[in-house]
JSON list of C-alpha atoms and ligand atoms in Angstrom, two decimals:
[
{"chain": "A", "resi": 1, "resn": "MET", "atom": "CA", "xyz": [107.73, 100.30, 155.63]},
{"chain": "A", "resi": 2, "resn": "ASN", "atom": "CA", "xyz": [104.36, 101.75, 156.69]},
{"chain": "A", "resi": 3, "resn": "LYS", "atom": "CA", "xyz": [101.07, 101.12, 155.08]},
{"chain": "A", "resi": 4, "resn": "THR", "atom": "CA", "xyz": [100.79, 104.19, 152.71]},
{"chain": "A", "resi": 5, "resn": "LEU", "atom": "CA", "xyz": [104.34, 103.58, 151.63]},
{"chain": "A", "resi": 6, "resn": "PHE", "atom": "CA", "xyz": [104.12, 99.96, 151.14]},
{"chain": "A", "resi": 7, "resn": "ARG", "atom": "CA", "xyz": [100.81, 101.10, 148.72]},
{"chain": "A", "resi": 8, "resn": "PHE", "atom": "CA", "xyz": [103.00, 103.55, 146.96]},
{"chain": "A", "resi": 9, "resn": "THR", "atom": "CA", "xyz": [106.04, 101.56, 146.31]},
{"chain": "A", "resi": 10, "resn": "LEU", "atom": "CA", "xyz": [103.57, 98.70, 144.79]},
{"chain": "A", "resi": 11, "resn": "PHE", "atom": "CA", "xyz": [101.89, 101.60, 142.68]},
{"chain": "A", "resi": 12, "resn": "LEU", "atom": "CA", "xyz": [105.37, 101.91, 141.27]},
{"chain": "A", "resi": 13, "resn": "ALA", "atom": "CA", "xyz": [106.33, 98.83, 140.80]},
{"chain": "A", "resi": 14, "resn": "ALA", "atom": "CA", "xyz": [103.36, 98.21, 138.40]},
{"chain": "A", "resi": 15, "resn": "LEU", "atom": "CA", "xyz": [103.45, 101.82, 136.71]},
{"chain": "A", "resi": 16, "resn": "LEU", "atom": "CA", "xyz": [107.39, 100.61, 135.91]},
{"chain": "A", "resi": 17, "resn": "ALA", "atom": "CA", "xyz": [106.14, 97.66, 134.65]},
{"chain": "A", "resi": 18, "resn": "THR", "atom": "CA", "xyz": [103.23, 99.19, 132.40]},
{"chain": "A", "resi": 19, "resn": "THR", "atom": "CA", "xyz": [105.86, 101.43, 131.47]},
{"chain": "A", "resi": 20, "resn": "ALA", "atom": "CA", "xyz": [108.81, 98.67, 130.20]},
{"chain": "A", "resi": 21, "resn": "LEU", "atom": "CA", "xyz": [106.06, 97.26, 128.18]},
{"chain": "A", "resi": 22, "resn": "CYS", "atom": "CA", "xyz": [104.54, 100.39, 126.67]},
{"chain": "A", "resi": 23, "resn": "ALA", "atom": "CA", "xyz": [108.50, 101.08, 125.64]},
{"chain": "A", "resi": 24, "resn": "SER", "atom": "CA", "xyz": [109.52, 97.53, 124.13]},
{"chain": "A", "resi": 25, "resn": "LYS", "atom": "CA", "xyz": [105.94, 97.63, 122.02]},
{"chain": "A", "resi": 26, "resn": "ALA", "atom": "CA", "xyz": [106.83, 101.14, 120.88]},
{"chain": "A", "resi": 27, "resn": "ASP", "atom": "CA", "xyz": [110.33, 100.15, 120.46]},
{"chain": "A", "resi": 28, "resn": "PHE", "atom": "CA", "xyz": [109.90, 96.86, 118.49]},
{"chain": "A", "resi": 29, "resn": "LEU", "atom": "CA", "xyz": [106.94, 98.46, 116.31]},
{"chain": "A", "resi": 30, "resn": "ALA", "atom": "CA", "xyz": [109.31, 101.38, 115.64]},
{"chain": "A", "resi": 31, "resn": "HIS", "atom": "CA", "xyz": [112.14, 98.97, 114.20]},
{"chain": "A", "resi": 32, "resn": "TYR", "atom": "CA", "xyz": [110.24, 96.54, 112.86]},
{"chain": "A", "resi": 33, "resn": "LYS", "atom": "CA", "xyz": [109.96, 96.69, 109.18]},
{"chain": "A", "resi": 34, "resn": "GLY", "atom": "CA", "xyz": [107.58, 94.04, 108.03]},
{"chain": "A", "resi": 35, "resn": "THR", "atom": "CA", "xyz": [103.63, 95.00, 107.08]},
{"chain": "A", "resi": 36, "resn": "PRO", "atom": "CA", "xyz": [100.32, 93.28, 107.28]},
{"chain": "A", "resi": 37, "resn": "TYR", "atom": "CA", "xyz": [99.83, 90.68, 104.14]},
{"chain": "A", "resi": 38, "resn": "HIS", "atom": "CA", "xyz": [97.25, 92.10, 100.92]},
{"chain": "A", "resi": 39, "resn": "ASP", "atom": "CA", "xyz": [96.72, 91.03, 97.78]},
{"chain": "A", "resi": 40, "resn": "SER", "atom": "CA", "xyz": [93.82, 91.30, 95.20]},
{"chain": "A", "resi": 41, "resn": "ARG", "atom": "CA", "xyz": [91.89, 88.71, 96.99]},
{"chain": "A", "resi": 42, "resn": "TYR", "atom": "CA", "xyz": [93.09, 89.64, 100.62]},
{"chain": "A", "resi": 43, "resn": "GLN", "atom": "CA", "xyz": [93.13, 93.67, 101.31]},
{"chain": "A", "resi": 44, "resn": "GLY", "atom": "CA", "xyz": [92.15, 93.44, 105.21]},
{"chain": "A", "resi": 45, "resn": "GLY", "atom": "CA", "xyz": [95.70, 95.03, 106.60]},
{"chain": "A", "resi": 46, "resn": "ALA", "atom": "CA", "xyz": [96.53, 93.47, 109.81]},
{"chain": "A", "resi": 47, "resn": "GLN", "atom": "CA", "xyz": [94.39, 90.54, 111.44]},
{"chain": "A", "resi": 48, "resn": "LEU", "atom": "CA", "xyz": [91.56, 91.89, 113.54]},
{"chain": "A", "resi": 49, "resn": "ILE", "atom": "CA", "xyz": [91.48, 90.27, 117.36]},
{"chain": "A", "resi": 50, "resn": "PRO", "atom": "CA", "xyz": [89.53, 89.05, 118.66]},
{"chain": "A", "resi": 51, "resn": "GLY", "atom": "CA", "xyz": [89.06, 87.08, 115.44]},
{"chain": "A", "resi": 52, "resn": "LYS", "atom": "CA", "xyz": [90.61, 84.17, 113.09]},
{"chain": "A", "resi": 53, "resn": "VAL", "atom": "CA", "xyz": [94.23, 84.72, 112.63]},
{"chain": "A", "resi": 54, "resn": "ILE", "atom": "CA", "xyz": [95.45, 83.24, 109.49]},
{"chain": "A", "resi": 55, "resn": "CYS", "atom": "CA", "xyz": [98.79, 82.27, 109.28]},
{"chain": "A", "resi": 56, "resn": "ALA", "atom": "CA", "xyz": [99.33, 82.06, 105.45]},
{"chain": "A", "resi": 57, "resn": "TYR", "atom": "CA", "xyz": [98.72, 85.75, 105.73]},
{"chain": "A", "resi": 58, "resn": "TYR", "atom": "CA", "xyz": [101.96, 86.49, 108.00]},
{"chain": "A", "resi": 59, "resn": "ASP", "atom": "CA", "xyz": [103.15, 89.66, 107.02]},
{"chain": "A", "resi": 60, "resn": "LEU", "atom": "CA", "xyz": [104.96, 91.02, 103.79]},
{"chain": "A", "resi": 61, "resn": "GLY", "atom": "CA", "xyz": [108.89, 92.10, 104.20]},
{"chain": "A", "resi": 62, "resn": "GLY", "atom": "CA", "xyz": [110.59, 88.58, 103.36]},
{"chain": "A", "resi": 63, "resn": "GLU", "atom": "CA", "xyz": [113.48, 86.09, 105.02]},
{"chain": "A", "resi": 64, "resn": "GLY", "atom": "CA", "xyz": [114.86, 87.72, 108.13]},
{"chain": "A", "resi": 65, "resn": "VAL", "atom": "CA", "xyz": [112.23, 90.34, 108.70]},
{"chain": "A", "resi": 66, "resn": "ALA", "atom": "CA", "xyz": [108.65, 88.82, 108.28]},
{"chain": "A", "resi": 67, "resn": "TYR", "atom": "CA", "xyz": [109.53, 85.00, 108.94]},
{"chain": "A", "resi": 68, "resn": "HIS", "atom": "CA", "xyz": [112.79, 82.97, 108.66]},
{"chain": "A", "resi": 69, "resn": "ASP", "atom": "CA", "xyz": [112.26, 79.81, 106.92]},
{"chain": "A", "resi": 70, "resn": "SER", "atom": "CA", "xyz": [114.90, 76.55, 106.38]},
{"chain": "A", "resi": 71, "resn": "ASP", "atom": "CA", "xyz": [114.91, 76.62, 102.80]},
{"chain": "A", "resi": 72, "resn": "ALA", "atom": "CA", "xyz": [114.57, 79.75, 100.20]},
{"chain": "A", "resi": 73, "resn": "ALA", "atom": "CA", "xyz": [111.85, 77.15, 98.05]},
{"chain": "A", "resi": 74, "resn": "ASN", "atom": "CA", "xyz": [108.19, 77.43, 98.81]},
{"chain": "A", "resi": 75, "resn": "HIS", "atom": "CA", "xyz": [107.54, 73.12, 98.80]},
{"chain": "A", "resi": 76, "resn": "GLY", "atom": "CA", "xyz": [103.51, 74.00, 98.91]},
{"chain": "A", "resi": 77, "resn": "SER", "atom": "CA", "xyz": [102.33, 76.88, 96.37]},
{"chain": "A", "resi": 78, "resn": "GLY", "atom": "CA", "xyz": [103.98, 76.47, 92.79]},
{"chain": "A", "resi": 79, "resn": "ASP", "atom": "CA", "xyz": [105.68, 72.67, 93.86]},
{"chain": "A", "resi": 80, "resn": "LEU", "atom": "CA", "xyz": [103.39, 70.12, 94.99]},
{"chain": "A", "resi": 81, "resn": "ASN", "atom": "CA", "xyz": [100.75, 72.46, 94.21]},
{"chain": "A", "resi": 82, "resn": "PRO", "atom": "CA", "xyz": [102.36, 73.31, 90.39]},
{"chain": "A", "resi": 83, "resn": "ALA", "atom": "CA", "xyz": [102.09, 77.05, 89.15]},
{"chain": "A", "resi": 84, "resn": "ASP", "atom": "CA", "xyz": [98.82, 76.78, 87.03]},
{"chain": "A", "resi": 85, "resn": "GLY", "atom": "CA", "xyz": [97.64, 80.79, 87.15]},
{"chain": "A", "resi": 86, "resn": "SER", "atom": "CA", "xyz": [95.30, 80.07, 90.08]},
{"chain": "A", "resi": 87, "resn": "TYR", "atom": "CA", "xyz": [95.29, 81.65, 93.22]},
{"chain": "A", "resi": 88, "resn": "LEU", "atom": "CA", "xyz": [95.43, 79.03, 95.79]},
{"chain": "A", "resi": 89, "resn": "HIS", "atom": "CA", "xyz": [98.62, 77.23, 93.65]},
{"chain": "A", "resi": 90, "resn": "GLU", "atom": "CA", "xyz": [100.34, 80.16, 93.23]},
{"chain": "A", "resi": 91, "resn": "PHE", "atom": "CA", "xyz": [99.98, 81.80, 96.66]},
{"chain": "A", "resi": 92, "resn": "ARG", "atom": "CA", "xyz": [102.65, 83.19, 98.15]},
{"chain": "A", "resi": 93, "resn": "MET", "atom": "CA", "xyz": [104.99, 80.61, 95.56]},
{"chain": "A", "resi": 94, "resn": "ASN", "atom": "CA", "xyz": [108.08, 82.98, 95.52]},
{"chain": "A", "resi": 95, "resn": "GLU", "atom": "CA", "xyz": [108.61, 82.94, 99.63]},
{"chain": "A", "resi": 96, "resn": "GLY", "atom": "CA", "xyz": [110.29, 80.82, 101.67]},
{"chain": "A", "resi": 97, "resn": "VAL", "atom": "CA", "xyz": [107.77, 80.07, 103.83]},
{"chain": "A", "resi": 98, "resn": "ASP", "atom": "CA", "xyz": [105.94, 76.71, 102.81]},
{"chain": "A", "resi": 99, "resn": "ILE", "atom": "CA", "xyz": [102.39, 76.85, 102.05]},
{"chain": "A", "resi": 100, "resn": "SER", "atom": "CA", "xyz": [99.65, 74.72, 101.08]},
{"chain": "A", "resi": 101, "resn": "PHE", "atom": "CA", "xyz": [95.64, 74.55, 101.12]},
{"chain": "A", "resi": 102, "resn": "THR", "atom": "CA", "xyz": [92.91, 72.02, 102.51]},
{"chain": "A", "resi": 103, "resn": "LYS", "atom": "CA", "xyz": [91.63, 69.97, 99.27]},
{"chain": "A", "resi": 104, "resn": "PHE", "atom": "CA", "xyz": [88.09, 68.05, 99.53]},
{"chain": "A", "resi": 105, "resn": "LYS", "atom": "CA", "xyz": [86.49, 65.12, 97.57]},
{"chain": "A", "resi": 106, "resn": "LEU", "atom": "CA", "xyz": [89.45, 63.50, 96.06]},
{"chain": "A", "resi": 107, "resn": "ASP", "atom": "CA", "xyz": [89.92, 60.05, 96.05]},
{"chain": "A", "resi": 108, "resn": "PRO", "atom": "CA", "xyz": [91.90, 58.99, 98.44]},
{"chain": "A", "resi": 109, "resn": "ALA", "atom": "CA", "xyz": [90.50, 62.09, 100.44]},
{"chain": "A", "resi": 110, "resn": "ILE", "atom": "CA", "xyz": [93.15, 64.49, 101.71]},
{"chain": "A", "resi": 111, "resn": "ASP", "atom": "CA", "xyz": [91.85, 66.96, 103.75]},
{"chain": "A", "resi": 112, "resn": "ASP", "atom": "CA", "xyz": [88.63, 65.79, 104.78]},
{"chain": "A", "resi": 113, "resn": "ASN", "atom": "CA", "xyz": [89.35, 62.06, 105.78]},
{"chain": "A", "resi": 114, "resn": "PRO", "atom": "CA", "xyz": [87.84, 59.98, 107.73]},
{"chain": "A", "resi": 115, "resn": "TYR", "atom": "CA", "xyz": [91.07, 60.13, 110.53]},
{"chain": "A", "resi": 116, "resn": "ASP", "atom": "CA", "xyz": [90.35, 63.96, 111.10]},
{"chain": "A", "resi": 117, "resn": "LYS", "atom": "CA", "xyz": [89.68, 64.89, 114.39]},
{"chain": "A", "resi": 118, "resn": "VAL", "atom": "CA", "xyz": [88.25, 68.22, 113.44]},
{"chain": "A", "resi": 119, "resn": "VAL", "atom": "CA", "xyz": [86.93, 68.63, 109.61]},
{"chain": "A", "resi": 120, "resn": "PRO", "atom": "CA", "xyz": [88.80, 72.25, 108.52]},
{"chain": "A", "resi": 121, "resn": "PRO", "atom": "CA", "xyz": [87.16, 74.59, 105.87]},
{"chain": "A", "resi": 122, "resn": "ALA", "atom": "CA", "xyz": [88.24, 73.37, 102.70]},
{"chain": "A", "resi": 123, "resn": "ASP", "atom": "CA", "xyz": [90.81, 75.29, 100.33]},
{"chain": "A", "resi": 124, "resn": "LEU", "atom": "CA", "xyz": [91.98, 76.54, 103.59]},
{"chain": "A", "resi": 125, "resn": "LEU", "atom": "CA", "xyz": [95.60, 77.92, 103.37]},
{"chain": "A", "resi": 126, "resn": "TYR", "atom": "CA", "xyz": [97.95, 77.07, 105.46]},
{"chain": "A", "resi": 127, "resn": "VAL", "atom": "CA", "xyz": [101.46, 77.15, 106.70]},
{"chain": "A", "resi": 128, "resn": "GLY", "atom": "CA", "xyz": [103.38, 73.32, 106.43]},
{"chain": "A", "resi": 129, "resn": "TRP", "atom": "CA", "xyz": [106.91, 72.06, 106.00]},
{"chain": "A", "resi": 130, "resn": "THR", "atom": "CA", "xyz": [107.85, 73.27, 109.40]},
{"chain": "A", "resi": 131, "resn": "VAL", "atom": "CA", "xyz": [111.11, 73.02, 110.73]},
{"chain": "A", "resi": 132, "resn": "PRO", "atom": "CA", "xyz": [112.65, 73.51, 114.37]},
{"chain": "A", "resi": 133, "resn": "GLY", "atom": "CA", "xyz": [113.77, 77.52, 114.27]},
{"chain": "A", "resi": 134, "resn": "GLU", "atom": "CA", "xyz": [111.35, 78.99, 111.79]},
{"chain": "A", "resi": 135, "resn": "TRP", "atom": "CA", "xyz": [109.03, 81.54, 112.82]},
{"chain": "A", "resi": 136, "resn": "PHE", "atom": "CA", "xyz": [106.54, 84.08, 111.03]},
{"chain": "A", "resi": 137, "resn": "ASN", "atom": "CA", "xyz": [105.17, 87.45, 112.27]},
{"chain": "A", "resi": 138, "resn": "VAL", "atom": "CA", "xyz": [102.10, 88.37, 111.77]},
{"chain": "A", "resi": 139, "resn": "THR", "atom": "CA", "xyz": [100.21, 91.80, 112.80]},
{"chain": "A", "resi": 140, "resn": "VAL", "atom": "CA", "xyz": [97.35, 92.14, 114.83]},
{"chain": "A", "resi": 141, "resn": "GLN", "atom": "CA", "xyz": [94.96, 94.72, 115.61]},
{"chain": "A", "resi": 142, "resn": "VAL", "atom": "CA", "xyz": [93.49, 94.06, 119.28]},
{"chain": "A", "resi": 143, "resn": "ALA", "atom": "CA", "xyz": [90.23, 95.72, 119.78]},
{"chain": "A", "resi": 144, "resn": "GLU", "atom": "CA", "xyz": [91.12, 95.99, 123.77]},
{"chain": "A", "resi": 145, "resn": "ALA", "atom": "CA", "xyz": [93.75, 95.26, 126.36]},
{"chain": "A", "resi": 146, "resn": "ALA", "atom": "CA", "xyz": [93.06, 92.09, 127.65]},
{"chain": "A", "resi": 147, "resn": "GLU", "atom": "CA", "xyz": [94.28, 87.94, 128.08]},
{"chain": "A", "resi": 148, "resn": "TYR", "atom": "CA", "xyz": [93.04, 86.40, 125.26]},
{"chain": "A", "resi": 149, "resn": "SER", "atom": "CA", "xyz": [93.29, 82.84, 124.50]},
{"chain": "A", "resi": 150, "resn": "ALA", "atom": "CA", "xyz": [93.74, 81.09, 121.07]},
{"chain": "A", "resi": 151, "resn": "ASP", "atom": "CA", "xyz": [92.64, 77.79, 119.85]},
{"chain": "A", "resi": 152, "resn": "LEU", "atom": "CA", "xyz": [94.82, 76.45, 117.35]},
{"chain": "A", "resi": 153, "resn": "LEU", "atom": "CA", "xyz": [93.25, 74.64, 113.69]},
{"chain": "A", "resi": 154, "resn": "TYR", "atom": "CA", "xyz": [96.75, 72.34, 112.48]},
{"chain": "A", "resi": 155, "resn": "THR", "atom": "CA", "xyz": [97.86, 68.62, 111.88]},
{"chain": "A", "resi": 156, "resn": "SER", "atom": "CA", "xyz": [100.87, 67.37, 113.72]},
{"chain": "A", "resi": 157, "resn": "ASN", "atom": "CA", "xyz": [102.74, 64.41, 112.51]},
{"chain": "A", "resi": 158, "resn": "ARG", "atom": "CA", "xyz": [105.02, 63.26, 115.65]},
{"chain": "A", "resi": 159, "resn": "GLY", "atom": "CA", "xyz": [103.74, 66.46, 118.36]},
{"chain": "A", "resi": 160, "resn": "GLY", "atom": "CA", "xyz": [105.83, 68.95, 118.91]},
{"chain": "A", "resi": 161, "resn": "SER", "atom": "CA", "xyz": [105.79, 72.48, 120.25]},
{"chain": "A", "resi": 162, "resn": "ILE", "atom": "CA", "xyz": [105.37, 76.01, 119.09]},
{"chain": "A", "resi": 163, "resn": "SER", "atom": "CA", "xyz": [105.31, 79.48, 121.10]},
{"chain": "A", "resi": 164, "resn": "LEU", "atom": "CA", "xyz": [104.14, 82.86, 120.58]},
{"chain": "A", "resi": 165, "resn": "ASP", "atom": "CA", "xyz": [106.11, 86.60, 121.38]},
{"chain": "A", "resi": 166, "resn": "VAL", "atom": "CA", "xyz": [104.25, 89.53, 121.45]},
{"chain": "A", "resi": 167, "resn": "ASN", "atom": "CA", "xyz": [106.48, 92.85, 120.13]},
{"chain": "A", "resi": 168, "resn": "GLY", "atom": "CA", "xyz": [109.47, 90.77, 119.98]},
{"chain": "A", "resi": 169, "resn": "GLU", "atom": "CA", "xyz": [109.20, 89.34, 123.57]},
{"chain": "A", "resi": 170, "resn": "PRO", "atom": "CA", "xyz": [108.64, 86.34, 124.66]},
{"chain": "A", "resi": 171, "resn": "ALA", "atom": "CA", "xyz": [104.95, 85.52, 125.62]},
{"chain": "A", "resi": 172, "resn": "THR", "atom": "CA", "xyz": [103.81, 82.07, 126.19]},
{"chain": "A", "resi": 173, "resn": "GLY", "atom": "CA", "xyz": [106.59, 79.90, 126.55]},
{"chain": "A", "resi": 174, "resn": "PRO", "atom": "CA", "xyz": [106.83, 76.70, 125.04]},
{"chain": "A", "resi": 175, "resn": "LEU", "atom": "CA", "xyz": [103.32, 75.13, 124.00]},
{"chain": "A", "resi": 176, "resn": "THR", "atom": "CA", "xyz": [102.89, 71.19, 123.58]},
{"chain": "A", "resi": 177, "resn": "ILE", "atom": "CA", "xyz": [101.46, 70.39, 120.18]},
{"chain": "A", "resi": 178, "resn": "ALA", "atom": "CA", "xyz": [99.53, 67.09, 120.85]},
{"chain": "A", "resi": 179, "resn": "SER", "atom": "CA", "xyz": [100.28, 64.60, 117.38]},
{"chain": "A", "resi": 180, "resn": "THR", "atom": "CA", "xyz": [97.68, 63.39, 115.20]},
{"chain": "A", "resi": 181, "resn": "PHE", "atom": "CA", "xyz": [99.19, 60.33, 114.00]},
{"chain": "A", "resi": 182, "resn": "ASP", "atom": "CA", "xyz": [96.84, 57.33, 113.69]},
{"chain": "A", "resi": 183, "resn": "THR", "atom": "CA", "xyz": [98.08, 53.94, 112.99]},
{"chain": "A", "resi": 184, "resn": "ALA", "atom": "CA", "xyz": [94.89, 53.29, 111.41]},
{"chain": "A", "resi": 185, "resn": "ASP", "atom": "CA", "xyz": [95.29, 55.22, 108.92]},
{"chain": "A", "resi": 186, "resn": "PRO", "atom": "CA", "xyz": [97.13, 52.74, 105.75]},
{"chain": "A", "resi": 187, "resn": "LEU", "atom": "CA", "xyz": [98.63, 56.24, 103.74]},
{"chain": "A", "resi": 188, "resn": "ALA", "atom": "CA", "xyz": [101.90, 57.18, 105.03]},
{"chain": "A", "resi": 189, "resn": "TRP", "atom": "CA", "xyz": [101.51, 60.78, 103.45]},
{"chain": "A", "resi": 190, "resn": "ARG", "atom": "CA", "xyz": [98.30, 61.34, 104.92]},
{"chain": "A", "resi": 191, "resn": "GLN", "atom": "CA", "xyz": [99.56, 61.54, 108.44]},
{"chain": "A", "resi": 192, "resn": "TRP", "atom": "CA", "xyz": [100.24, 65.27, 107.63]},
{"chain": "A", "resi": 193, "resn": "HIS", "atom": "CA", "xyz": [96.48, 65.37, 107.15]},
{"chain": "A", "resi": 194, "resn": "HIS", "atom": "CA", "xyz": [94.68, 64.54, 110.40]},
{"chain": "A", "resi": 195, "resn": "TRP", "atom": "CA", "xyz": [93.25, 68.12, 111.47]},
{"chain": "A", "resi": 196, "resn": "ASN", "atom": "CA", "xyz": [92.69, 68.60, 114.79]},
{"chain": "A", "resi": 197, "resn": "LEU", "atom": "CA", "xyz": [91.48, 71.88, 116.88]},
{"chain": "A", "resi": 198, "resn": "ALA", "atom": "CA", "xyz": [93.78, 72.60, 120.24]},
{"chain": "A", "resi": 199, "resn": "PRO", "atom": "CA", "xyz": [91.12, 74.67, 122.48]},
{"chain": "A", "resi": 200, "resn": "GLY", "atom": "CA", "xyz": [92.69, 77.52, 124.56]},
{"chain": "A", "resi": 201, "resn": "LEU", "atom": "CA", "xyz": [96.30, 76.31, 123.36]},
{"chain": "A", "resi": 202, "resn": "VAL", "atom": "CA", "xyz": [97.69, 80.38, 123.19]},
{"chain": "A", "resi": 203, "resn": "ARG", "atom": "CA", "xyz": [96.99, 82.42, 126.84]},
{"chain": "A", "resi": 204, "resn": "LEU", "atom": "CA", "xyz": [98.33, 85.57, 126.52]},
{"chain": "A", "resi": 205, "resn": "LYS", "atom": "CA", "xyz": [98.20, 89.52, 127.12]},
{"chain": "A", "resi": 206, "resn": "LEU", "atom": "CA", "xyz": [97.92, 91.80, 124.60]},
{"chain": "A", "resi": 207, "resn": "PRO", "atom": "CA", "xyz": [97.54, 95.75, 124.35]},
{"chain": "A", "resi": 208, "resn": "LYS", "atom": "CA", "xyz": [94.87, 97.36, 122.94]},
{"chain": "A", "resi": 209, "resn": "GLY", "atom": "CA", "xyz": [95.61, 98.75, 119.01]},
{"chain": "A", "resi": 210, "resn": "LYS", "atom": "CA", "xyz": [98.58, 96.91, 116.80]},
{"chain": "A", "resi": 211, "resn": "SER", "atom": "CA", "xyz": [100.44, 94.69, 117.72]},
{"chain": "A", "resi": 212, "resn": "VAL", "atom": "CA", "xyz": [103.01, 91.84, 116.03]},
{"chain": "A", "resi": 213, "resn": "LEU", "atom": "CA", "xyz": [102.70, 88.07, 116.99]},
{"chain": "A", "resi": 214, "resn": "THR", "atom": "CA", "xyz": [106.13, 85.72, 116.35]},
{"chain": "A", "resi": 215, "resn": "VAL", "atom": "CA", "xyz": [105.11, 82.25, 115.82]},
{"chain": "A", "resi": 216, "resn": "HIS", "atom": "CA", "xyz": [108.07, 79.85, 116.33]},
{"chain": "A", "resi": 217, "resn": "ILE", "atom": "CA", "xyz": [108.55, 76.01, 115.52]},
{"chain": "A", "resi": 218, "resn": "VAL", "atom": "CA", "xyz": [110.11, 74.82, 118.91]},
{"chain": "A", "resi": 219, "resn": "SER", "atom": "CA", "xyz": [110.28, 71.32, 118.76]},
{"chain": "A", "resi": 220, "resn": "GLU", "atom": "CA", "xyz": [109.76, 68.36, 116.06]},
{"chain": "A", "resi": 221, "resn": "GLY", "atom": "CA", "xyz": [108.37, 70.59, 113.00]},
{"chain": "A", "resi": 222, "resn": "GLN", "atom": "CA", "xyz": [106.25, 68.74, 110.74]},
{"chain": "A", "resi": 223, "resn": "MET", "atom": "CA", "xyz": [102.97, 70.40, 111.86]},
{"chain": "A", "resi": 224, "resn": "ASN", "atom": "CA", "xyz": [100.74, 72.25, 109.67]},
{"chain": "A", "resi": 225, "resn": "LEU", "atom": "CA", "xyz": [99.21, 75.74, 111.26]},
{"chain": "A", "resi": 226, "resn": "ALA", "atom": "CA", "xyz": [96.09, 77.23, 109.78]},
{"chain": "A", "resi": 227, "resn": "THR", "atom": "CA", "xyz": [94.63, 78.96, 112.23]},
{"chain": "A", "resi": 228, "resn": "PHE", "atom": "CA", "xyz": [94.80, 80.75, 115.58]},
{"chain": "A", "resi": 229, "resn": "ASP", "atom": "CA", "xyz": [91.26, 81.97, 116.87]},
{"chain": "A", "resi": 230, "resn": "PHE", "atom": "CA", "xyz": [91.53, 84.69, 119.41]},
{"chain": "A", "resi": 231, "resn": "LYS", "atom": "CA", "xyz": [88.94, 85.27, 121.92]},
{"chain": "A", "resi": 232, "resn": "LYS", "atom": "CA", "xyz": [88.68, 87.19, 125.40]},
{"chain": "A", "resi": 233, "resn": "ALA", "atom": "CA", "xyz": [90.06, 84.69, 128.34]},
{"chain": "A", "resi": 234, "resn": "ARG", "atom": "CA", "xyz": [87.66, 83.72, 130.51]},
{"chain": "B", "resi": 301, "resn": "LIG", "atom": "CA1", "xyz": [110.84, 76.70, 102.32]},
{"chain": "B", "resi": 302, "resn": "LIG", "atom": "CA1", "xyz": [109.42, 75.35, 106.31]}
]
């Protein structure tokens, strides 16, 4: 093959790959029935990248569309956190994804405890009671096509793994989550509240504009997932 023909073949291959990527995105978005989360307090629509993607603001659309959860009950909102008319206790309480929020200044300490590797913000909503096979979608709005990395704010009682899809296509493979279990903590239930940051855990390419991220619980579960802080990768 001469040089010109070789270059042309490379160009054609790249063009076909780009076209396939755009086609799969358009195809996925055309059929996707979920919509960006909004409520009386959060009206931001699609979550912005770069920026902090809040897991608890996963999409509207229900079981099988915007998420899959192992049971229809919300074990946090309206259950662990009894319905009392407050925003945090009743947050998405009729949806299957299990949600709670970080609690500070209690005795014994819950989320501001001495075993935190990183102290999270107070009253931060997070997805908990995670089980392998569960997933949730988040519609995002991406400022520019680029490779991005994200730091995950989380707790993990026994380690495990998650993965992310972009517009229905696997984008990361399994990502190992380090355990935050600490034998020094005398309180067994607090093993679910040792917060940590996994810097640069996620690395993926995103097209400009609207996309849907799917967060999968791959193994172990028992993780609390709060935020993915996306920045352009370096
Ligand atoms: Ca549930
Ligand atoms: Ca669950």
